[in-house]
mmCIF file of C-alpha atoms in Angstrom:
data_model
loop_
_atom_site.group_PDB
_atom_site.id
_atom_site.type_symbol
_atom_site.label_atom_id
_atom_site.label_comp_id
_atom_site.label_asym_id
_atom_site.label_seq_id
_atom_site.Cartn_x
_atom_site.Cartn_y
_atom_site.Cartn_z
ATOM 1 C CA UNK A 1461 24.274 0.362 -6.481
ATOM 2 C CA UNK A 1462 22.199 2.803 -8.424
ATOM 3 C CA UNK A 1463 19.732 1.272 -11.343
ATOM 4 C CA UNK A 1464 17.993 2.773 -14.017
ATOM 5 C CA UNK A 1465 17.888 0.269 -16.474
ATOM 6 C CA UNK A 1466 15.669 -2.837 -16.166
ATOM 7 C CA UNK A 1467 19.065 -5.252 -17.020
ATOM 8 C CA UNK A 1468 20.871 -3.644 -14.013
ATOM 9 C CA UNK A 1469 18.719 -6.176 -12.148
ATOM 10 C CA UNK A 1470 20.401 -9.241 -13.199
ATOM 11 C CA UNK A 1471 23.845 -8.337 -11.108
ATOM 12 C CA UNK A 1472 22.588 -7.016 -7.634
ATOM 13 C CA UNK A 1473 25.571 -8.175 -5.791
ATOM 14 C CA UNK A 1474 24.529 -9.146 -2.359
ATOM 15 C CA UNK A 1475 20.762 -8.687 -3.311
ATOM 16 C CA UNK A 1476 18.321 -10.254 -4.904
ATOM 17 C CA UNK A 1477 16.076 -10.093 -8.096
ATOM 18 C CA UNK A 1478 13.168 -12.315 -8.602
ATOM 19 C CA UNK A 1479 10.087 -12.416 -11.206
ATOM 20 C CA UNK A 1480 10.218 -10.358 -14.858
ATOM 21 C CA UNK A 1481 12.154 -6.966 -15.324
ATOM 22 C CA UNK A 1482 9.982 -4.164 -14.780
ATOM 23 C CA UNK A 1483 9.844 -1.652 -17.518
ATOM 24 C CA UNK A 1484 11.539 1.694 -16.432
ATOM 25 C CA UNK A 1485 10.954 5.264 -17.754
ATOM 26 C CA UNK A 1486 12.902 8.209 -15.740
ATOM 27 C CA UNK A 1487 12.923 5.791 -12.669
ATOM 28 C CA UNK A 1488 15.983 4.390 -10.160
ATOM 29 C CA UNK A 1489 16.466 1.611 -7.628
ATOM 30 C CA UNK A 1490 19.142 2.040 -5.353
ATOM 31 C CA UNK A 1491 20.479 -0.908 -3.096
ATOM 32 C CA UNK A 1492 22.809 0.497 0.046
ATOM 33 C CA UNK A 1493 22.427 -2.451 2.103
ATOM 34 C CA UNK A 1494 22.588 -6.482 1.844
ATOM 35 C CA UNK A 1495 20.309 -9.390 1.421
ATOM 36 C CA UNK A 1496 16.833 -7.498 -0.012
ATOM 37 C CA UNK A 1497 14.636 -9.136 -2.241
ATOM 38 C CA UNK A 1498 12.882 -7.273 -4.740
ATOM 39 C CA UNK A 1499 9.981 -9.166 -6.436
ATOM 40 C CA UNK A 1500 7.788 -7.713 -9.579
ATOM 41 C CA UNK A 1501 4.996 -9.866 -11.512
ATOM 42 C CA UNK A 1502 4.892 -9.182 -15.596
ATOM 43 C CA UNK A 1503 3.543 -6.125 -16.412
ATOM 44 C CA UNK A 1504 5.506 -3.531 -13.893
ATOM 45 C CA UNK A 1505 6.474 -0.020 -15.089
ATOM 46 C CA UNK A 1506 7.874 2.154 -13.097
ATOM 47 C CA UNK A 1507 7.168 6.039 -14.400
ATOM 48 C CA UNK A 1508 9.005 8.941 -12.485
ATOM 49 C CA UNK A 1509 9.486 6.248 -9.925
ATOM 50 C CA UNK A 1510 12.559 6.345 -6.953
ATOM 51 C CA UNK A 1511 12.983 2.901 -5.083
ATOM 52 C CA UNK A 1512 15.498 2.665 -2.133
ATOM 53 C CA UNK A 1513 16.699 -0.158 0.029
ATOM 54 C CA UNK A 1514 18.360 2.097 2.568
ATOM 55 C CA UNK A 1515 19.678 -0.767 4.959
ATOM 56 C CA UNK A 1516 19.208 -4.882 4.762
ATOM 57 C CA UNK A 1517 16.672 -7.512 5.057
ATOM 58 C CA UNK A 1518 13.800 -6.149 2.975
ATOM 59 C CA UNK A 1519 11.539 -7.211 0.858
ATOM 60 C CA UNK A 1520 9.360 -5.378 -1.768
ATOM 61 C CA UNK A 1521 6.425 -7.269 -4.092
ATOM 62 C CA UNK A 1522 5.060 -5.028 -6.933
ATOM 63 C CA UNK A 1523 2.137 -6.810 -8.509
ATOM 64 C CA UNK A 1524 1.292 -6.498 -11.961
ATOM 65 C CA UNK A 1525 -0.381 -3.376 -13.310
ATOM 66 C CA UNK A 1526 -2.787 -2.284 -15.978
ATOM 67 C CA UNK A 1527 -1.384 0.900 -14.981
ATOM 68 C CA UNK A 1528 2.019 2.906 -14.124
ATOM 69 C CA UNK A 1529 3.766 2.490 -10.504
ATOM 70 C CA UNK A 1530 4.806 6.367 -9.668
ATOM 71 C CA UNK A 1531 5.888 5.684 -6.217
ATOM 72 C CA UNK A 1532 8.537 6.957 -3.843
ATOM 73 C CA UNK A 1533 9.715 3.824 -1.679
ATOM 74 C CA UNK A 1534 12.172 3.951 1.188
ATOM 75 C CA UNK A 1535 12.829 0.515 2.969
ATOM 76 C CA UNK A 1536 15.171 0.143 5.868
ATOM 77 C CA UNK A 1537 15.548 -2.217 7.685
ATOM 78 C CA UNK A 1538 13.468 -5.976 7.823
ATOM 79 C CA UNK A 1539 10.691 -4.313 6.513
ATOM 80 C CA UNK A 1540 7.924 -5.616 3.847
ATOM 81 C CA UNK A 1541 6.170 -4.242 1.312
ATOM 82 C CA UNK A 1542 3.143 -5.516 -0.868
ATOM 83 C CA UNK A 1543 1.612 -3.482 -3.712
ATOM 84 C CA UNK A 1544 -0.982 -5.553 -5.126
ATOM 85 C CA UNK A 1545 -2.518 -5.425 -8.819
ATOM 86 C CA UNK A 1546 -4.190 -2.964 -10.870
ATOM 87 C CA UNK A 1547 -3.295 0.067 -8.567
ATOM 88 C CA UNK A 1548 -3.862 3.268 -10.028
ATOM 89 C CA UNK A 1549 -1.645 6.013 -8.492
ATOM 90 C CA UNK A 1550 -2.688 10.040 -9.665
ATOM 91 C CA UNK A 1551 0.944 11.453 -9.539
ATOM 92 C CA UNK A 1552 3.995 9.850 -7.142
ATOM 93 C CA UNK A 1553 2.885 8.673 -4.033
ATOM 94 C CA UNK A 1554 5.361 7.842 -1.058
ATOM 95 C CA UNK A 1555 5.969 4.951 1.135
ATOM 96 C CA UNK A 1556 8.575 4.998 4.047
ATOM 97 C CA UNK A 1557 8.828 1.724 5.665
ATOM 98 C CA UNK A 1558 11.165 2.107 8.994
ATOM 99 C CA UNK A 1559 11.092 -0.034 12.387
ATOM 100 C CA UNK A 1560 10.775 -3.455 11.088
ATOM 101 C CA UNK A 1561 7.379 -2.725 9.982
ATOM 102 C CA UNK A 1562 5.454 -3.247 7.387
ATOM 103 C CA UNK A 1563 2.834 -1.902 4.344
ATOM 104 C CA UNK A 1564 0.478 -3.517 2.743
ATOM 105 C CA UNK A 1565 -1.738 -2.344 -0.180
ATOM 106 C CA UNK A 1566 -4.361 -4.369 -1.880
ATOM 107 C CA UNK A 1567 -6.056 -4.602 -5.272
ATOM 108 C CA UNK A 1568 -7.762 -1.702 -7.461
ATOM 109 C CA UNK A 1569 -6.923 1.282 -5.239
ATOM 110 C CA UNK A 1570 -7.454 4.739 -6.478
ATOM 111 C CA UNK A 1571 -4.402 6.878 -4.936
ATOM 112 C CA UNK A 1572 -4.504 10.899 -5.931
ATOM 113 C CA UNK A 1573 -1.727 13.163 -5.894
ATOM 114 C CA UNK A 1574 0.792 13.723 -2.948
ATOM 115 C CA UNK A 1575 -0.496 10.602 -0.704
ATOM 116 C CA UNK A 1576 2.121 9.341 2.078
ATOM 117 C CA UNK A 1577 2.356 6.314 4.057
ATOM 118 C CA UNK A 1578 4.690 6.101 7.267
ATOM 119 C CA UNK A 1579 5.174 3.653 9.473
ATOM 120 C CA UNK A 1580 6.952 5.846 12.090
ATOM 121 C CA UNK A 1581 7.325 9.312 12.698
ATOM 122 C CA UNK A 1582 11.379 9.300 12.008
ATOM 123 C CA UNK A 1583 12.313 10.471 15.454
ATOM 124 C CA UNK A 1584 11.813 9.489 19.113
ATOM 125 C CA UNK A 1585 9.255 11.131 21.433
ATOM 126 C CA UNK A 1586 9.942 10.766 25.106
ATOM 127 C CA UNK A 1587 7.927 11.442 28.180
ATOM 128 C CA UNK A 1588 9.638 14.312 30.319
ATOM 129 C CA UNK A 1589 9.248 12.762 33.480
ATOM 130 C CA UNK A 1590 9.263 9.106 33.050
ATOM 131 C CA UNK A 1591 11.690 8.972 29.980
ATOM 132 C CA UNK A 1592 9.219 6.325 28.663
ATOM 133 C CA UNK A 1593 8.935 6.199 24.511
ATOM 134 C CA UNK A 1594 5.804 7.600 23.493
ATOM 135 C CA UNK A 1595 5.668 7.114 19.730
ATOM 136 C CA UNK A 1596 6.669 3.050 18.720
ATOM 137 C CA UNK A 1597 6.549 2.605 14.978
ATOM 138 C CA UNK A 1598 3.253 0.404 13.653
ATOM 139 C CA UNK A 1599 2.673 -1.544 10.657
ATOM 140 C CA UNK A 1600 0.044 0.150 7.889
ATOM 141 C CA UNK A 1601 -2.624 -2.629 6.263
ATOM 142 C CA UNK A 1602 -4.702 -1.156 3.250
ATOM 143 C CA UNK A 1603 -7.295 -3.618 1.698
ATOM 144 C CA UNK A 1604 -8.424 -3.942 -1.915
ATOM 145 C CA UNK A 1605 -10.804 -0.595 -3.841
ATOM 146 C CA UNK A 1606 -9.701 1.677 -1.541
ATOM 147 C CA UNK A 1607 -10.237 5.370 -2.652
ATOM 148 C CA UNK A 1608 -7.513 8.179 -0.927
ATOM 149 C CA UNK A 1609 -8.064 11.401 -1.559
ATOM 150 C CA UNK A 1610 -5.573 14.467 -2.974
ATOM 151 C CA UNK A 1611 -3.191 14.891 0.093
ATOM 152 C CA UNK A 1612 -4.089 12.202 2.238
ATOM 153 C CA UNK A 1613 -1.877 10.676 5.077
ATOM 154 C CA UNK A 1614 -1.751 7.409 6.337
ATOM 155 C CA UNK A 1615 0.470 6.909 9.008
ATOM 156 C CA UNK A 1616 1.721 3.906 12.187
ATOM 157 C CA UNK A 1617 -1.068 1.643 12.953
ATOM 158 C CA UNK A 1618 -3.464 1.870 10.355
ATOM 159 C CA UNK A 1619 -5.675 -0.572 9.290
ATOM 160 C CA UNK A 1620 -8.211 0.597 6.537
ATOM 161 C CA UNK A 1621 -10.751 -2.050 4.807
ATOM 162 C CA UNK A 1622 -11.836 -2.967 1.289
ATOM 163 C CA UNK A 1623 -14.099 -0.340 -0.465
ATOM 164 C CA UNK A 1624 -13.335 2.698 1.959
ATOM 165 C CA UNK A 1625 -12.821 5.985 0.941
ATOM 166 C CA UNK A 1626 -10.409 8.721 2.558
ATOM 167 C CA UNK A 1627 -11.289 12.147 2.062
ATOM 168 C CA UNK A 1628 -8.707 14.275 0.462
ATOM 169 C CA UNK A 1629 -6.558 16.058 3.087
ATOM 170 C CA UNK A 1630 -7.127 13.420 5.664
ATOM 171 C CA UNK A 1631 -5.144 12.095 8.526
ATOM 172 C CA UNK A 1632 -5.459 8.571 9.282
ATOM 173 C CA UNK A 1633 -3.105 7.628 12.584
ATOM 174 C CA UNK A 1634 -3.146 4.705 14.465
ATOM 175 C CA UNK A 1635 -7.249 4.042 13.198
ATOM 176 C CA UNK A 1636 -9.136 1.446 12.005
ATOM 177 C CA UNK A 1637 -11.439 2.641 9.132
ATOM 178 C CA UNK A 1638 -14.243 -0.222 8.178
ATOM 179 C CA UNK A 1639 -15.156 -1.626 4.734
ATOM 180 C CA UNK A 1640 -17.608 0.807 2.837
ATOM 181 C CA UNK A 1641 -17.353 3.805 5.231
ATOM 182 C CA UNK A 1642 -16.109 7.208 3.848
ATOM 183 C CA UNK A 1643 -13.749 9.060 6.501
ATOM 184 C CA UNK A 1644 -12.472 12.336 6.011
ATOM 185 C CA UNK A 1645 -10.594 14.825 7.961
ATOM 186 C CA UNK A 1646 -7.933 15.866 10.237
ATOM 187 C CA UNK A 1647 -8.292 14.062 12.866
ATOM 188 C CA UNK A 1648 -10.300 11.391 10.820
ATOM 189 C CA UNK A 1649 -13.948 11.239 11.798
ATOM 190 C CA UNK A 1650 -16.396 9.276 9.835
ATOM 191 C CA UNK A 1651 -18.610 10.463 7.328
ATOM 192 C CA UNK A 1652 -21.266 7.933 6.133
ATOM 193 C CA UNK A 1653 -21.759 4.535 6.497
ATOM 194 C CA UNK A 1654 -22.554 1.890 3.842
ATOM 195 C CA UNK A 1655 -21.049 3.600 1.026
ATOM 196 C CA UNK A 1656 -18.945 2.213 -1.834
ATOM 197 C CA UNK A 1657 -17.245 3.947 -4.838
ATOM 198 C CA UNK A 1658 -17.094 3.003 -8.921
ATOM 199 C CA UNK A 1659 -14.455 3.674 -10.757
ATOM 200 C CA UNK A 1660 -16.289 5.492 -13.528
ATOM 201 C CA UNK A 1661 -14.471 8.982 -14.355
ATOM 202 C CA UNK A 1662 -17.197 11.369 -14.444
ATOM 203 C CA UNK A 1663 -14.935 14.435 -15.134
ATOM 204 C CA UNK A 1664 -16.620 14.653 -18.232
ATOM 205 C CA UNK A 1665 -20.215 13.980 -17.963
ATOM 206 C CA UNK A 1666 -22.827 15.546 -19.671
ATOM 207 C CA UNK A 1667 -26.441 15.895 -17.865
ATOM 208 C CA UNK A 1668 -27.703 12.793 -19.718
ATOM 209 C CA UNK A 1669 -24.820 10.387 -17.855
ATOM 210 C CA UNK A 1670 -25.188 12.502 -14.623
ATOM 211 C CA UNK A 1671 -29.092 11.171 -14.933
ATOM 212 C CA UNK A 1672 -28.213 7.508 -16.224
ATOM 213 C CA UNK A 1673 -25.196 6.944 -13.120
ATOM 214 C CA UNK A 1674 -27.532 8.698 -10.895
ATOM 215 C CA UNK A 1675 -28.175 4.633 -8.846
ATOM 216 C CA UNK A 1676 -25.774 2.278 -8.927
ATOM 217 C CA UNK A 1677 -27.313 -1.071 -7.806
ATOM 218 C CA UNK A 1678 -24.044 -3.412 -7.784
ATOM 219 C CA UNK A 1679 -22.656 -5.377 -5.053
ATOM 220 C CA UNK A 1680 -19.408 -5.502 -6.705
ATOM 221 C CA UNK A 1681 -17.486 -2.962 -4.386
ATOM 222 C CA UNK A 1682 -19.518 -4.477 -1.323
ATOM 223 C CA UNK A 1683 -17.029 -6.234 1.141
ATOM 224 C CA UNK A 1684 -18.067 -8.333 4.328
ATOM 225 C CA UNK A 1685 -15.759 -10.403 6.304
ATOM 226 C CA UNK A 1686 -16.359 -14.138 5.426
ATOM 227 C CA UNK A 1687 -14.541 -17.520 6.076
ATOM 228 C CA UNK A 1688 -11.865 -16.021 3.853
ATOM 229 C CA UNK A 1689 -10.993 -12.987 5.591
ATOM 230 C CA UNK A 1690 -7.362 -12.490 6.841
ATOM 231 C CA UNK A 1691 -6.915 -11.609 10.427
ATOM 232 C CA UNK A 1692 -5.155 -8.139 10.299
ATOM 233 C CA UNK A 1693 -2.987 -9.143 13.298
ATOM 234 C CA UNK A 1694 -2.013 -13.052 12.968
ATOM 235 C CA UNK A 1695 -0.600 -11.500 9.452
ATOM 236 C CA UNK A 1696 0.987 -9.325 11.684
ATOM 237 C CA UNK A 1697 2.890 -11.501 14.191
ATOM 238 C CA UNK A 1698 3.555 -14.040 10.941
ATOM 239 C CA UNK A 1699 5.794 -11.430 9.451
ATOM 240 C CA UNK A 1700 7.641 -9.814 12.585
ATOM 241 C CA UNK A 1701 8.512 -13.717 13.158
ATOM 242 C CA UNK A 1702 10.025 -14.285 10.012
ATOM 243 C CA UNK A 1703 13.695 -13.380 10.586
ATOM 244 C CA UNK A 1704 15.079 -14.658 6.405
ATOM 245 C CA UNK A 1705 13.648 -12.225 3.443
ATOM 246 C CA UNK A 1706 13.248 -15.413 1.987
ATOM 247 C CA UNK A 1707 10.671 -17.062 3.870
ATOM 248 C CA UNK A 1708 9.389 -13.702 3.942
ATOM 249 C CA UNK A 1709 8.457 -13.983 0.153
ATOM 250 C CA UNK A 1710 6.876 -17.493 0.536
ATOM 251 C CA UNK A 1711 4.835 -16.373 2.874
ATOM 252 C CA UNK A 1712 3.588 -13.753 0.806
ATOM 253 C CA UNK A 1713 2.925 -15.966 -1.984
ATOM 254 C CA UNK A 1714 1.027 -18.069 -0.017
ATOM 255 C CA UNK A 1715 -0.912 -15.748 1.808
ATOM 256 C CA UNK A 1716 -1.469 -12.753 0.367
ATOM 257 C CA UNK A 1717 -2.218 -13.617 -3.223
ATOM 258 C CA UNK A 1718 -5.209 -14.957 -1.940
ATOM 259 C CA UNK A 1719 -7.619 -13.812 -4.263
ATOM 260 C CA UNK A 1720 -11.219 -13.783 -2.095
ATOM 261 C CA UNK A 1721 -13.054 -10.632 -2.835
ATOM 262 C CA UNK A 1722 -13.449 -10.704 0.867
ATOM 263 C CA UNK A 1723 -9.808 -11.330 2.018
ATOM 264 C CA UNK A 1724 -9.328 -7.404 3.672
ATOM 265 C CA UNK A 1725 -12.896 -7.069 4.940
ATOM 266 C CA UNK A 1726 -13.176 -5.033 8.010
ATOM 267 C CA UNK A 1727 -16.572 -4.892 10.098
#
């Protein structure tokens, strides 16, 4: 079933709707499998946007936005995906979710053109002599105010904390990258430490607002693991157990809508 109209969403067959229609402007969801769950808050407009559930038992949660969704999503099967609010993606940027595994994305990111996230590499590599699987597929976590670069890849295993930023052209594979640390590269090696990002647009700027932004002395975009931080990998095993889309979504409403500036710190 192909859709391309927001009312197309209140007949899915043997899928599932839940939440307000998202707007739609030159956008399609397709649904080849069974027994997904697509979930979208008020305030969701897809622009230039392509959505597919490939196979069945997925689930996909786009959170409210102040801004356009231009993504490319490809679910399989059992997989989940969280987009969380105010997410501002530069151009279409592509998820494909295979394996069972997951993506998560947090709050406020800043996404520039042509970024990918994979959660496997598509095909199976083998070692010659002891036929042993080399590349298993991982899940991808992304905290809140993260800052990607143009080009930027983010692929099986990666965990990246609140406030980082990834350098344009970057690889990240199988890494950890900690809150407030700016990464760049391919492979990824780190940059500085104790850095965060505003989302001021200086594009524009004459001499006088170069001067005037020249120290920034907020702790607003500062992030430090506290009581209320999630563990990474409990959120992990959580999902992987949950067998039923359904208790899939609770879950999601119960734990990651927590709204703790600290809940993706990463020391």
């Amino acid at each position: 079933m192909q859709i391309t109209d927001s009312n197309q969403l209140l007949d899915l067959g043997e899928n599932e709707f839940v939440g307000e229609l998202p707007e739609m402007t030159n956008s399609q969801i397709n649904f080849t499998g069974k027994n997904n769950i697509l979930i979208c808050e008020e305030g969701v407009h897809l622009w230039n946007s392509r959505i597919d559930f490939n196979l069945d038992n997925s689930v996909l949660y786009l959170s409210q936005s102040c801004y356009d969704y231009s993504v490319n999503i490809a679910l399989h099967k059992n997989n989940t995906c969280f987009i969380g609010k105010n997410n501002f993606f530069n151009g279409r940027t592509t998820f494909v979710l295979s394996e069972a595994k997951n993506i998560v994305l947090g709050d406020n990111c800043f996404i520039s053109y042509n970024v990918v996230f994979r959660t496997s590499d598509g095909h199976c590599i083998y070692h010659a002599d002891k036929k042993d699987r080399l590349n298993y597929a991982r899940s991808i976590y992304v905290g809140d105010h993260v800052w990607f670069g143009q080009n930027a890849m983010v692929f099986k295993g990666s965990k990246i904390g609140s406030g980082a930023i990834i350098g344009a052209g970057s690889v990240v594979s199988n890494k950890t990258v900690r809150s407030n640390t700016t990464e760049a590269g391919a492979p990824l090696r780190l940059i500085h430490e104790d850095t965060f990002w505003t989302p001021h647009s200086n594009h524009g700027w004459s001499e006088e607002e170069i001067e005037k932004m020249s120290k920034s002395d907020s702790e607003l975009f500062v992030y430090s693991p506290d009581e209320n931080t999630l563990d990474l990998d409990d959120l992990e095993s959580d999902l992987n157990g949950l067998e039923d889309p359904g208790d899939v979504v609770e879950y999601l409403w119960s734990t990651f809508l927590l709204s703790d500036k600290n809940r993706f710190a990463i020391r």
